Short mmCIF file of C-alpha atoms in Angstrom, two decimals:
data_model
loop_
_atom_site.label_atom_id
_atom_site.label_comp_id
_atom_site.label_asym_id
_atom_site.label_seq_id
_atom_site.Cartn_x
_atom_site.Cartn_y
_atom_site.Cartn_z
CA UNK A 253 0.53 -10.08 6.18
CA UNK A 254 -2.73 -9.01 7.78
CA UNK A 255 -4.96 -11.59 9.40
CA UNK A 256 -7.92 -10.83 7.11
CA UNK A 257 -8.29 -10.66 3.38
CA UNK A 258 -7.74 -7.31 1.63
CA UNK A 259 -10.57 -4.76 1.40
CA UNK A 260 -11.93 -5.54 4.84
CA UNK A 261 -13.78 -8.77 4.04
CA UNK A 262 -13.94 -10.08 7.57
CA UNK A 263 -16.09 -12.80 9.16
CA UNK A 264 -19.68 -11.68 9.30
CA UNK A 265 -19.13 -8.96 6.71
CA UNK A 266 -17.93 -6.41 9.26
CA UNK A 267 -16.30 -3.22 8.15
CA UNK A 268 -12.67 -2.20 8.91
CA UNK A 269 -13.94 0.05 11.67
CA UNK A 270 -16.11 -2.64 13.19
CA UNK A 271 -19.38 -1.19 11.89
CA UNK A 272 -22.07 -2.68 9.74
CA UNK A 273 -19.98 -2.56 6.57
CA UNK A 274 -22.62 -0.56 4.72
CA UNK A 275 -21.19 2.58 3.20
CA UNK A 276 -23.45 5.09 4.92
CA UNK A 277 -23.99 3.30 8.22
CA UNK A 278 -26.73 1.06 9.53
CA UNK A 279 -30.16 1.97 8.22
CA UNK A 280 -28.85 4.76 5.97
CA UNK A 281 -30.17 5.13 2.41
CA UNK A 282 -27.69 2.88 0.60
CA UNK A 283 -29.82 2.84 -2.56
CA UNK A 284 -30.46 6.60 -2.72
CA UNK A 285 -28.06 6.97 -5.66
CA UNK A 286 -28.13 3.34 -6.79
CA UNK A 287 -28.88 4.03 -10.43
CA UNK A 288 -25.95 6.41 -10.87
CA UNK A 289 -23.54 4.27 -8.87
CA UNK A 290 -24.48 1.12 -10.79
CA UNK A 291 -23.53 2.93 -13.99
CA UNK A 292 -19.87 2.63 -12.96
CA UNK A 293 -17.89 0.58 -15.51
CA UNK A 294 -14.40 1.95 -14.99
CA UNK A 295 -12.53 -0.78 -13.11
CA UNK A 296 -13.13 -3.23 -10.26
CA UNK A 297 -13.59 -0.54 -7.58
CA UNK A 298 -16.36 2.05 -7.75
CA UNK A 299 -14.14 5.03 -6.99
CA UNK A 300 -16.98 7.54 -7.13
CA UNK A 301 -18.62 5.68 -4.26
CA UNK A 302 -15.23 5.38 -2.52
CA UNK A 303 -14.82 9.16 -2.68
CA UNK A 304 -18.31 9.77 -1.27
CA UNK A 305 -17.83 7.27 1.54
CA UNK A 306 -14.39 8.67 2.45
CA UNK A 307 -15.77 12.20 2.73
CA UNK A 308 -18.78 11.02 4.74
CA UNK A 309 -16.48 9.03 7.05
CA UNK A 310 -14.72 12.26 7.99
CA UNK A 311 -17.95 13.61 9.44
CA UNK A 312 -17.21 16.65 11.57
CA UNK A 313 -13.49 15.85 11.81
CA UNK A 314 -12.57 18.32 9.05
CA UNK A 315 -12.23 22.08 9.16
CA UNK A 316 -11.23 24.87 6.82
CA UNK A 317 -7.60 25.97 6.44
CA UNK A 318 -6.94 29.69 6.83
CA UNK A 319 -4.61 31.76 4.67
CA UNK A 320 -2.36 32.21 7.70
CA UNK A 321 -2.07 28.44 8.13
CA UNK A 322 -1.17 27.99 4.47
CA UNK A 323 1.56 30.61 4.84
CA UNK A 324 2.83 28.86 7.99
CA UNK A 325 3.15 25.63 5.99
CA UNK A 326 5.05 27.37 3.21
CA UNK A 327 7.47 28.95 5.64
CA UNK A 328 7.98 25.65 7.47
CA UNK A 329 8.76 23.76 4.25
CA UNK A 330 11.10 26.52 3.09
CA UNK A 331 13.00 26.40 6.40
CA UNK A 332 13.04 22.59 6.31
CA UNK A 333 14.76 22.59 2.93
CA UNK A 334 17.41 25.00 4.23
CA UNK A 335 18.12 22.67 7.16
CA UNK A 336 18.16 19.56 4.95
CA UNK A 337 20.69 20.92 2.44
CA UNK A 338 23.76 20.12 4.63
CA UNK A 339 22.58 16.61 5.60
CA UNK A 340 21.74 15.05 2.22
CA UNK A 341 23.08 15.23 -1.32
CA UNK A 342 19.57 15.05 -2.78
CA UNK A 343 18.38 18.57 -3.70
CA UNK A 344 15.04 20.08 -2.74
CA UNK A 345 12.22 18.10 -4.32
CA UNK A 346 9.18 20.35 -3.83
CA UNK A 347 8.55 23.57 -5.73
CA UNK A 348 5.13 24.10 -4.14
CA UNK A 349 3.99 23.89 -0.52
CA UNK A 350 0.30 23.69 0.36
CA UNK A 351 -1.92 23.42 3.42
CA UNK A 352 -4.73 20.90 2.92
CA UNK A 353 -7.98 20.18 4.66
CA UNK A 354 -8.58 16.50 5.36
CA UNK A 355 -11.17 16.47 2.61
CA UNK A 356 -8.64 17.94 0.19
CA UNK A 357 -6.19 15.18 1.18
CA UNK A 358 -8.79 12.60 0.14
CA UNK A 359 -9.47 14.26 -3.22
CA UNK A 360 -5.79 14.68 -4.14
CA UNK A 361 -4.61 11.24 -3.06
CA UNK A 362 -7.41 9.12 -4.60
CA UNK A 363 -5.59 8.63 -7.95
CA UNK A 364 -2.66 6.96 -6.18
CA UNK A 365 -4.95 4.82 -4.04
CA UNK A 366 -6.60 3.71 -7.26
CA UNK A 367 -3.26 2.68 -8.72
CA UNK A 368 -2.50 0.84 -5.50
CA UNK A 369 -5.83 -0.95 -5.01
CA UNK A 370 -7.11 -1.78 -8.50
CA UNK A 371 -4.66 -4.66 -9.16
CA UNK A 372 -5.64 -6.36 -5.91
CA UNK A 373 -9.35 -5.72 -6.45
CA UNK A 374 -9.17 -7.11 -9.97
CA UNK A 375 -7.98 -10.48 -8.73
CA UNK A 376 -10.62 -10.61 -6.00
CA UNK A 377 -13.38 -9.53 -8.40
CA UNK A 378 -12.38 -12.17 -10.96
CA UNK A 379 -12.58 -14.87 -8.31
CA UNK A 380 -15.93 -13.57 -7.11
CA UNK A 381 -17.44 -13.55 -10.61
CA UNK A 382 -16.07 -16.99 -11.39
CA UNK A 383 -17.28 -18.47 -8.12
CA UNK A 384 -20.76 -16.98 -8.33
CA UNK A 385 -21.12 -18.00 -11.99
CA UNK A 386 -20.11 -21.55 -11.11
CA UNK A 387 -22.49 -21.60 -8.16
CA UNK A 388 -25.44 -20.40 -10.24
CA UNK A 389 -24.67 -22.94 -12.97
CA UNK A 390 -24.58 -25.74 -10.39
CA UNK A 391 -27.92 -24.60 -9.04
CA UNK A 392 -29.39 -24.76 -12.53
CA UNK A 393 -27.87 -28.16 -13.32
CA UNK A 394 -28.68 -29.80 -10.01
CA UNK A 395 -30.81 -32.92 -10.27
CA UNK A 396 -33.43 -31.47 -8.01
CA UNK A 397 -33.76 -28.34 -10.11
CA UNK A 398 -33.71 -24.75 -8.90
CA UNK A 399 -34.94 -23.76 -5.48
CA UNK A 400 -38.69 -23.04 -5.74
CA UNK A 401 -38.27 -19.39 -4.72
CA UNK A 402 -35.89 -18.72 -7.59
CA UNK A 403 -37.56 -21.00 -10.14
CA UNK A 404 -40.85 -19.14 -9.74
CA UNK A 405 -39.21 -15.87 -10.77
CA UNK A 406 -37.52 -17.14 -13.95
CA UNK A 407 -39.62 -17.14 -17.16
CA UNK A 408 -40.01 -20.50 -18.93
CA UNK A 409 -37.24 -21.33 -21.40
CA UNK A 410 -34.60 -19.16 -19.72
CA UNK A 411 -31.25 -20.92 -19.26
CA UNK A 412 -29.79 -19.81 -15.93
CA UNK A 413 -26.31 -20.96 -16.92
CA UNK A 414 -26.40 -18.60 -19.93
CA UNK A 415 -27.54 -15.72 -17.75
CA UNK A 416 -24.67 -16.43 -15.37
CA UNK A 417 -22.07 -16.79 -18.13
CA UNK A 418 -19.31 -14.23 -18.52
CA UNK A 419 -20.79 -11.08 -20.00
CA UNK A 420 -24.32 -12.16 -19.11
CA UNK A 421 -26.70 -9.77 -17.35
CA UNK A 422 -26.37 -11.44 -13.96
CA UNK A 423 -22.59 -11.31 -14.00
CA UNK A 424 -22.61 -7.71 -15.19
CA UNK A 425 -24.77 -6.84 -12.21
CA UNK A 426 -22.52 -8.85 -9.89
CA UNK A 427 -19.51 -6.88 -11.17
CA UNK A 428 -21.27 -3.60 -10.49
CA UNK A 429 -22.37 -4.65 -7.01
CA UNK A 430 -18.87 -5.95 -6.30
CA UNK A 431 -17.44 -2.60 -7.37
CA UNK A 432 -19.78 -0.88 -4.94
CA UNK A 433 -18.77 -3.19 -2.10
CA UNK A 434 -15.08 -2.60 -2.78
CA UNK A 435 -15.71 1.14 -3.11
CA UNK A 436 -17.48 1.24 0.25
CA UNK A 437 -14.70 -0.66 2.01
CA UNK A 438 -11.85 1.31 0.43
CA UNK A 439 -13.61 4.64 0.93
CA UNK A 440 -14.16 3.94 4.61
CA UNK A 441 -10.50 3.01 5.10
CA UNK A 442 -9.27 6.15 3.31
CA UNK A 443 -11.70 8.33 5.27
CA UNK A 444 -10.45 6.92 8.58
CA UNK A 445 -6.88 7.45 7.44
CA UNK A 446 -7.63 11.08 6.56
CA UNK A 447 -8.54 11.68 10.20
CA UNK A 448 -4.95 10.88 11.26
CA UNK A 449 -2.53 11.94 8.53
CA UNK A 450 -0.33 15.02 8.89
CA UNK A 451 1.14 15.28 5.38
CA UNK A 452 1.02 13.94 1.83
CA UNK A 453 3.77 11.36 2.49
CA UNK A 454 2.70 10.29 5.99
CA UNK A 455 2.09 6.70 4.84
CA UNK A 456 5.43 6.35 3.05
CA UNK A 457 3.93 6.66 -0.43
CA UNK A 458 4.11 9.57 -2.90
CA UNK A 459 0.43 10.49 -2.68
CA UNK A 460 0.67 14.12 -3.78
CA UNK A 461 1.30 15.44 -7.30
CA UNK A 462 5.02 15.59 -8.17
CA UNK A 463 7.02 18.37 -6.48
CA UNK A 464 4.10 19.33 -4.20
CA UNK A 465 4.72 19.25 -0.44
CA UNK A 466 1.63 19.42 1.75
CA UNK A 467 0.78 19.46 5.44
CA UNK A 468 -2.68 18.98 6.95
CA UNK A 469 -2.90 21.68 9.68
CA UNK A 470 -5.68 19.84 11.55
CA UNK A 471 -3.51 16.70 11.61
CA UNK A 472 -0.45 18.66 12.70
CA UNK A 473 -2.45 20.16 15.57
CA UNK A 474 -3.69 16.73 16.66
CA UNK A 475 -0.20 15.24 16.40
CA UNK A 476 1.27 17.81 18.80
CA UNK A 477 -1.60 17.76 21.27
CA UNK A 478 -0.42 16.95 24.78
CA UNK A 479 3.30 16.95 23.94
CA UNK A 480 4.00 20.32 25.56
CA UNK A 481 5.93 21.43 22.46
CA UNK A 482 5.26 24.69 20.64
CA UNK A 483 3.01 24.26 17.60
CA UNK A 484 5.52 25.93 15.29
CA UNK A 485 8.21 23.43 16.34
CA UNK A 486 5.88 20.50 15.67
CA UNK A 487 5.02 21.97 12.26
CA UNK A 488 8.67 22.41 11.31
CA UNK A 489 9.56 18.87 12.37
CA UNK A 490 6.75 17.39 10.26
CA UNK A 491 7.73 19.72 7.42
CA UNK A 492 11.25 18.25 7.63
CA UNK A 493 9.82 14.75 7.16
CA UNK A 494 7.66 15.92 4.27
CA UNK A 495 10.50 17.77 2.57
CA UNK A 496 12.85 14.79 3.01
CA UNK A 497 10.30 12.45 1.41
CA UNK A 498 9.81 14.88 -1.46
CA UNK A 499 13.58 14.91 -2.08
CA UNK A 500 13.72 11.13 -2.17
CA UNK A 501 10.75 10.62 -4.49
CA UNK A 502 11.61 13.68 -6.55
CA UNK A 503 15.23 12.73 -7.31
CA UNK A 504 15.21 8.93 -7.33
CA UNK A 505 13.46 8.49 -10.69
CA UNK A 506 12.80 4.77 -10.37
CA UNK A 507 11.44 4.81 -6.80
CA UNK A 508 7.77 5.68 -7.38
CA UNK A 509 7.34 3.02 -10.07
CA UNK A 510 9.33 0.53 -8.00
CA UNK A 511 7.08 0.89 -4.94
CA UNK A 512 3.80 0.78 -6.86
CA UNK A 513 5.15 -2.05 -9.02
CA UNK A 514 5.87 -4.07 -5.89
CA UNK A 515 2.21 -3.76 -4.91
CA UNK A 516 1.13 -4.90 -8.40
CA UNK A 517 3.53 -7.84 -8.18
CA UNK A 518 1.90 -8.83 -4.91
CA UNK A 519 -1.54 -8.57 -6.52
CA UNK A 520 -0.55 -10.90 -9.35
CA UNK A 521 0.32 -13.54 -6.77
CA UNK A 522 -2.99 -13.46 -4.92
CA UNK A 523 -4.59 -16.90 -4.82
CA UNK A 524 -8.32 -16.83 -4.17
CA UNK A 525 -10.28 -20.03 -3.60
CA UNK A 526 -12.96 -19.90 -6.31
CA UNK A 527 -14.55 -23.08 -4.97
CA UNK A 528 -15.06 -21.34 -1.64
CA UNK A 529 -16.86 -18.52 -3.45
CA UNK A 530 -19.04 -21.10 -5.18
CA UNK A 531 -19.91 -22.65 -1.85
CA UNK A 532 -20.90 -19.20 -0.60
CA UNK A 533 -23.80 -19.28 -3.04
CA UNK A 534 -25.49 -21.73 -0.68
CA UNK A 535 -25.40 -19.05 1.99
CA UNK A 536 -27.30 -16.49 -0.11
CA UNK A 537 -31.08 -16.36 -0.15
CA UNK A 538 -31.91 -16.97 -3.85
CA UNK A 539 -34.58 -14.26 -3.74
CA UNK A 540 -31.90 -11.76 -2.64
CA UNK A 541 -29.18 -12.73 -5.12
CA UNK A 542 -28.59 -9.09 -6.12
CA UNK A 543 -28.91 -7.63 -2.61
CA UNK A 544 -25.48 -6.12 -1.74
CA UNK A 545 -25.99 -6.74 1.99
CA UNK A 546 -26.73 -10.44 1.40
CA UNK A 547 -23.77 -10.77 -0.99
CA UNK A 548 -21.39 -9.01 1.39
CA UNK A 549 -22.49 -11.17 4.31
CA UNK A 550 -21.82 -14.34 2.32
CA UNK A 551 -18.46 -13.14 1.09
CA UNK A 552 -17.47 -12.32 4.65
CA UNK A 553 -17.71 -15.86 5.95
CA UNK A 554 -14.08 -16.83 5.42
CA UNK A 555 -14.61 -17.18 1.68
CA UNK A 556 -11.34 -15.44 0.91
CA UNK A 557 -8.95 -17.56 2.93
CA UNK A 558 -5.46 -16.65 1.83
CA UNK A 559 -3.43 -19.26 -0.02
CA UNK A 560 -0.05 -17.55 0.09
CA UNK A 561 2.35 -18.76 -2.57
CA UNK A 562 6.15 -18.52 -2.35
CA UNK A 563 6.04 -15.87 -5.10
CA UNK A 564 3.55 -13.76 -3.18
CA UNK A 565 5.54 -14.13 0.03
CA UNK A 566 8.66 -12.91 -1.79
CA UNK A 567 6.76 -9.98 -3.33
CA UNK A 568 5.45 -8.95 0.09
CA UNK A 569 8.95 -9.15 1.55
CA UNK A 570 10.34 -6.90 -1.19
CA UNK A 571 7.54 -4.38 -0.70
CA UNK A 572 8.02 -4.36 3.05
CA UNK A 573 11.77 -3.81 2.70
CA UNK A 574 11.55 -0.92 0.20
CA UNK A 575 8.93 0.88 2.29
CA UNK A 576 11.03 0.37 5.43
CA UNK A 577 14.10 1.74 3.62
CA UNK A 578 12.18 4.84 2.51
CA UNK A 579 10.84 5.46 6.01
CA UNK A 580 14.21 4.74 7.63
CA UNK A 581 16.06 7.14 5.34
CA UNK A 582 13.49 9.89 5.96
CA UNK A 583 13.83 9.40 9.73
CA UNK A 584 17.62 9.43 9.58
CA UNK A 585 17.83 12.60 7.49
CA UNK A 586 15.08 14.35 9.48
CA UNK A 587 16.63 13.44 12.81
CA UNK A 588 20.07 14.67 11.72
CA UNK A 589 18.65 18.07 10.70
CA UNK A 590 16.19 18.42 13.57
CA UNK A 591 18.59 17.52 16.40
CA UNK A 592 20.74 20.52 15.51
CA UNK A 593 17.84 22.97 15.45
CA UNK A 594 14.78 21.79 17.44
CA UNK A 595 14.89 21.25 21.23
CA UNK A 596 12.01 18.76 21.10
CA UNK A 597 13.37 16.70 18.20
CA UNK A 598 13.89 13.50 20.19
CA UNK A 599 10.38 13.58 21.66
CA UNK A 600 8.86 14.26 18.25
CA UNK A 601 10.80 11.35 16.74
CA UNK A 602 9.54 9.02 19.46
CA UNK A 603 5.99 10.24 18.86
CA UNK A 604 6.30 9.25 15.21
CA UNK A 605 7.67 5.86 16.20
CA UNK A 606 4.90 5.36 18.75
CA UNK A 607 2.27 5.95 16.10
CA UNK A 608 3.91 3.24 14.01
CA UNK A 609 4.21 0.82 16.90
CA UNK A 610 0.56 1.29 17.86
CA UNK A 611 -0.60 0.50 14.34
CA UNK A 612 -0.57 3.96 12.84
CA UNK A 613 -2.15 5.09 9.58
CA UNK A 614 0.30 3.35 7.24
CA UNK A 615 0.00 -0.06 8.87
CA UNK A 616 -3.78 0.06 9.23
CA UNK A 617 -4.40 1.24 5.68
CA UNK A 618 -2.09 -1.30 4.07
CA UNK A 619 -3.66 -4.06 6.14
CA UNK A 620 -7.12 -3.04 4.93
CA UNK A 621 -6.37 -2.25 1.31
CA UNK A 622 -3.60 -4.62 0.22
CA UNK A 623 -3.25 -7.10 3.06
CA UNK A 624 0.18 -5.87 4.18
CA UNK A 625 1.26 -4.96 7.70
CA UNK A 626 4.33 -2.77 8.04
CA UNK A 627 6.21 -4.08 11.04
CA UNK A 628 7.69 -1.25 13.15
CA UNK A 629 10.73 -3.46 13.86
CA UNK A 630 11.81 -3.19 10.23
CA UNK A 631 11.36 0.58 10.24
CA UNK A 632 13.67 0.89 13.24
CA UNK A 633 16.18 -1.48 11.65
CA UNK A 634 16.17 0.57 8.46
CA UNK A 635 16.81 3.82 10.36
CA UNK A 636 19.66 2.14 12.24
CA UNK A 637 21.15 0.89 8.98
CA UNK A 638 21.08 4.33 7.31
CA UNK A 639 22.78 5.85 10.37
CA UNK A 640 25.48 3.18 10.25
CA UNK A 641 26.08 3.74 6.54
CA UNK A 642 26.35 7.51 7.04
CA UNK A 643 28.84 7.01 9.88
CA UNK A 644 31.07 4.71 7.81
CA UNK A 645 30.64 5.98 4.25
CA UNK A 646 29.52 9.54 4.83
CA UNK A 647 26.46 11.33 3.46
CA UNK A 648 27.60 10.89 -0.15
CA UNK A 649 28.04 7.15 0.26
CA UNK A 650 24.66 6.78 1.98
CA UNK A 651 22.70 8.69 -0.65
CA UNK A 652 24.59 7.09 -3.56
CA UNK A 653 22.86 3.81 -2.73
CA UNK A 654 19.62 5.24 -4.16
CA UNK A 655 21.19 5.39 -7.63
CA UNK A 656 19.87 1.92 -8.49
CA UNK A 657 17.58 -0.59 -6.73
CA UNK A 658 20.29 -3.26 -6.93
CA UNK A 659 22.48 -1.17 -4.62
CA UNK A 660 19.94 -0.97 -1.80
CA UNK A 661 20.24 -3.07 1.36
CA UNK A 662 18.33 -6.35 1.48
CA UNK A 663 16.22 -7.85 4.25
CA UNK A 664 19.31 -9.70 5.50
CA UNK A 665 21.24 -6.42 5.57
CA UNK A 666 18.59 -4.87 7.83
CA UNK A 667 19.42 -7.55 10.39
CA UNK A 668 23.15 -6.71 10.16
CA UNK A 669 23.44 -2.94 9.61
CA UNK A 670 27.06 -2.68 10.78
CA UNK A 671 28.10 -5.51 8.47
CA UNK A 672 26.44 -3.82 5.48
CA UNK A 673 27.93 -0.43 6.32
CA UNK A 674 31.42 -1.90 6.65
CA UNK A 675 31.14 -3.80 3.35
CA UNK A 676 33.08 -3.03 0.18
CA UNK A 677 33.62 0.76 0.18
CA UNK A 678 36.05 0.91 -2.71
CA UNK A 679 33.33 2.18 -5.02
CA UNK A 680 31.54 4.48 -2.57
CA UNK A 681 30.17 7.50 -4.44
CA UNK A 682 30.46 5.67 -7.78
CA UNK A 683 27.27 3.59 -8.18
CA UNK A 684 28.05 2.71 -11.80
CA UNK A 685 31.35 1.14 -10.75
CA UNK A 686 29.55 -0.76 -7.99
CA UNK A 687 27.00 -2.14 -10.47
CA UNK A 688 29.79 -3.18 -12.82
CA UNK A 689 31.52 -4.93 -9.94
CA UNK A 690 28.33 -6.85 -9.16
CA UNK A 691 27.90 -7.84 -12.80
CA UNK A 692 31.52 -8.90 -13.15
CA UNK A 693 31.39 -11.18 -10.11
CA UNK A 694 31.45 -14.68 -11.66
CA UNK A 695 28.67 -17.04 -10.71
CA UNK A 696 29.66 -20.21 -8.93
CA UNK A 697 30.13 -22.96 -11.46
CA UNK A 698 29.15 -26.55 -10.86
CA UNK A 699 32.15 -28.87 -10.44
CA UNK A 700 32.87 -30.93 -13.58
CA UNK A 701 31.27 -34.31 -13.64
CA UNK A 702 33.71 -37.26 -13.61
CA UNK A 703 34.04 -38.90 -17.03
CA UNK A 704 34.22 -42.72 -17.33
CA UNK A 705 37.45 -44.18 -18.71
CA UNK A 706 37.52 -44.98 -22.41
CA UNK A 707 37.39 -48.73 -21.75
CA UNK A 708 34.59 -48.61 -19.22
CA UNK A 709 32.05 -49.89 -21.72
CA UNK A 710 28.59 -48.43 -22.33
CA UNK A 711 27.16 -46.11 -19.73
CA UNK A 712 24.64 -47.56 -17.30
CA UNK A 713 21.30 -45.79 -16.94
CA UNK A 714 20.65 -45.49 -13.17
CA UNK A 715 17.00 -46.40 -13.83
CA UNK A 716 18.11 -49.85 -15.05
CA UNK A 717 18.46 -49.29 -18.81
CA UNK A 718 21.50 -48.70 -21.02
#
C-alpha cells in the first residue's frame, strides 16, 4: 500500500509531483474553462480535464515521430516475434505495430485508466458527498445557528439541510468540483508517467487496443541514454518485452478482465471515514464553500486516513501477485530470447529492474491512482519462479499454467519457487486434468463428535440449561 490516500490527496493538498495541486500550476487560469468543465456528468472523475492536464503536464517533453521511426518500430516488433517463437508456446499477439508520441500514448491509454480509476474514485466521491452533506446539515442544525458570513448569504426561508441533501444543488456542485479535483490529480499523474514510458505495456497493464503493439521512440531514446548500447539494440530489446506482453494478454482470454477486476475488488473494499470528512467542513471558510482550492486544502488534511479491512488487504495481495506474475513471465521470456541474440541483454535487463527498484512508472502511478505499490522484490521472485518452472517442466509446462487462474502460483509459491516447480508434474501440459485433480481433492472433514451412551440421560447444555 502507498502511504497516502489514492488520487494524491496528501497533507496540505499537495500534488503528486509536490506542486500546488492546481491543474495548471500556481496562479494559472483554473477557471478559464470552468463552465464547460462543470458540465461534466459522466462519472466521478472529470476525464476531459484529466486529458487536458496530462497533455499540459508533458510540456516540451514531447516530440513528433517520423515515418522512419515508425518503420523502425515495425521492424523491431516483427523481429521480436521471430525470436520469441522458439521460447514460448503463446503465438504472436500483435497484428499492428505503431510508434507513438507521448501525447498519443495519453490519448490511447485514457480509456483503460478510466476503467482502472473510476471504481476507486466512486468510493471516495461518495464519502466526500456524504461527509460534506452531513457537515452542512450540522451547521444548519447547530444551536448557535449558521456562521454569520454564511447566514447573510442565504435568503430567508431556505433550509440548508434540503440544499445539502442528495440531489440538491449544493451536492450537485460538490460532485462536479470533486470530479474536477480528481481529474486534475489523475491527469497530472498520467502526464508524468507519459514522460517515462517506453511502450504500451510498460506498466504491466494492457493499455493499448487489442493486438496493437506500440513503442514510444522518445521514451526508447531516453531509456538507452548513457548505456553505451546501440539504439537499435535497445529498441529491439524493448520490442521483445512489448511483443511478449502482447502474446500474454492476447492469448490468455481471462487475464485482462482478471487484472482490472482485481482493481475493482480493491475499490469495493475501500473504507473512508465519513466523519472525518464532516469534520473537514470546520476547516473550510463558509464563504468559500464552492472554491475548489479551499475544498482541496481541507480534504488534504488527513481526512482520508485508510482503514484497511482484511478483505481489502486480500484484494491488494491478489492484485500484487497477478501483476508480478505478468511482469515476471515477460522478463523470463524476453531474457531467454534476448540472451541468444543481443550482446547487451543483461545490461538492458538490469536497467529495467533498476527502474522498478527506484520507483519506476508502474509503482509511482499505482501509488497515486489506486493506492498500490508494486514491490520490486515480488517482481524478481516471479521471474525466478518462471525460470524454475521452465527448467523443471519445460516451456510447455510453464505456459500451460496460464490456462486458468487457479493454476497460477500463489504468494506463498513466490517465496518457494523451486518447491512450486518441483510440485506435481503428472498433469503438466494438461491444464484440464490439473483442474479436475484440484476439484477431486477431498476437503478435510471434521472428526465425528463423540455420542453419549444411550443410558447417559438427557444432554447437559454447557450454558447451564438442559
